[in-house]
XYZ file of C-alpha atoms in Angstrom:
139
model
C 132.415 96.436 125.517
C 129.442 94.569 126.986
C 125.887 95.753 126.603
C 124.425 97.621 129.542
C 120.884 97.547 130.889
C 120.255 101.067 129.547
C 121.648 100.202 126.113
C 119.451 97.104 125.880
C 116.273 98.820 127.049
C 116.788 101.896 124.853
C 117.510 99.933 121.662
C 114.604 100.024 119.219
C 114.933 96.449 117.957
C 111.443 95.725 116.629
C 111.717 95.838 112.839
C 109.061 96.830 110.332
C 108.655 96.119 106.657
C 106.233 96.834 103.847
C 104.618 93.841 102.192
C 102.574 93.560 99.021
C 99.435 91.469 99.192
C 99.439 88.896 96.383
C 96.992 89.269 93.520
C 95.447 85.946 94.547
C 93.835 87.594 97.600
C 90.489 88.974 96.361
C 89.869 92.716 96.811
C 93.292 93.302 98.368
C 95.747 91.999 95.753
C 98.490 94.486 94.885
C 97.871 96.668 97.942
C 100.711 97.231 100.408
C 100.737 97.329 104.197
C 103.403 97.746 106.851
C 103.876 95.014 109.438
C 106.060 94.861 112.525
C 107.693 92.033 114.407
C 105.951 90.946 117.576
C 107.668 91.815 120.840
C 108.729 89.016 123.190
C 105.665 89.677 125.345
C 103.363 89.508 122.313
C 105.034 86.290 121.170
C 104.497 84.750 124.595
C 100.854 85.872 124.656
C 100.320 84.394 121.176
C 101.835 81.053 122.178
C 99.696 80.987 125.295
C 96.641 81.521 123.080
C 97.827 78.670 120.840
C 98.451 76.227 123.671
C 95.304 77.244 125.502
C 94.960 76.668 129.210
C 96.679 73.458 130.221
C 96.173 72.138 133.728
C 97.461 69.084 135.533
C 95.395 67.454 138.281
C 96.678 64.629 140.401
C 94.470 62.345 142.444
C 96.430 61.677 145.638
C 94.516 58.492 146.511
C 94.925 56.714 143.174
C 98.098 58.529 142.068
C 96.481 59.147 138.674
C 97.208 62.287 136.712
C 94.781 64.025 134.419
C 95.718 66.685 131.904
C 93.132 68.927 130.330
C 93.576 71.636 127.751
C 91.555 73.640 125.298
C 92.443 75.843 122.370
C 91.408 79.419 121.970
C 90.499 80.725 118.552
C 90.760 84.078 116.841
C 94.521 84.018 116.409
C 94.644 85.707 113.002
C 92.732 88.829 114.017
C 94.732 88.967 117.260
C 97.998 88.891 115.280
C 96.671 91.343 112.685
C 95.782 94.129 115.149
C 99.144 93.761 116.912
C 101.323 93.486 113.829
C 99.883 95.919 111.256
C 101.580 99.268 111.690
C 102.518 102.542 110.055
C 105.928 102.998 108.438
C 107.393 104.090 111.793
C 106.337 100.829 113.463
C 103.415 102.214 115.506
C 100.350 99.990 115.615
C 97.429 101.389 113.637
C 94.806 99.158 115.262
C 93.950 98.927 118.938
C 92.985 95.736 120.751
C 89.366 96.936 120.569
C 89.535 96.637 116.753
C 89.952 92.864 116.873
C 86.213 92.217 116.583
C 85.941 94.441 113.485
C 88.985 92.765 111.898
C 87.237 89.409 112.418
C 84.569 90.678 109.998
C 87.104 91.155 107.171
C 88.076 88.568 104.560
C 89.544 85.485 106.196
C 91.989 85.038 103.345
C 93.206 88.647 103.719
C 93.515 88.606 107.525
C 95.044 85.117 107.438
C 97.660 86.161 104.883
C 98.722 89.180 106.937
C 98.787 87.132 110.167
C 100.961 84.515 108.464
C 103.392 87.189 107.267
C 103.603 88.640 110.803
C 104.460 85.176 112.160
C 107.141 84.683 109.496
C 108.618 88.145 110.092
C 108.683 87.479 113.849
C 110.482 84.164 113.198
C 107.657 82.235 114.864
C 106.509 79.797 112.190
C 108.084 76.810 113.976
C 106.592 77.951 117.317
C 103.116 78.070 115.779
C 103.557 74.589 114.269
C 104.691 73.208 117.623
C 101.656 74.696 119.344
C 99.357 73.237 116.672
C 100.959 69.796 116.984
C 100.671 69.937 120.783
C 96.964 70.764 120.590
C 96.271 68.002 118.081
C 98.128 65.409 120.150
C 96.136 66.386 123.235
C 92.866 65.965 121.346
C 93.870 62.477 120.172
C 94.629 61.211 123.684
C-alpha cells in the first residue's frame, strides 16, 4: 500500500539521541545532552547560510557575467539552538538564545553543532558548501 499525504505528514520522523560530550572538551566533558535531526527546512536554511547570498549579474552590452557571493558566520550557534532538545525531541532553546549561545565555549558549541550535522546526515553538504565558498574567494 502506498503512502498517503496524511500518513506522510503525520509521521514523526525527526529522530533524537543522547550524546556524551568527550572529556577533551573543557568544563563539559562527560556531560550528556539530547540532540535532534534537523528538518528539511532547517537543513535548507543552514545550507543557504553556508553558501551565503549568491547573485549573478550580466552586462547586456559586453555580455560579461559577474558572480558575487559572501559567507555568513555564526553557523555553530545557529545549529546548536535548533538541534539541542529534550528527550522528547522538543527544542530547549529559542532562536533568541543564539546570541547567548555565542558566548559559550567555542569548542563545546562547535562539538555539539558537528554532532547535529552528522546526525542529520549533512556532513558532505557542509563540506560542499565550504568548498564552494573557498573556490569563489579564490576567483
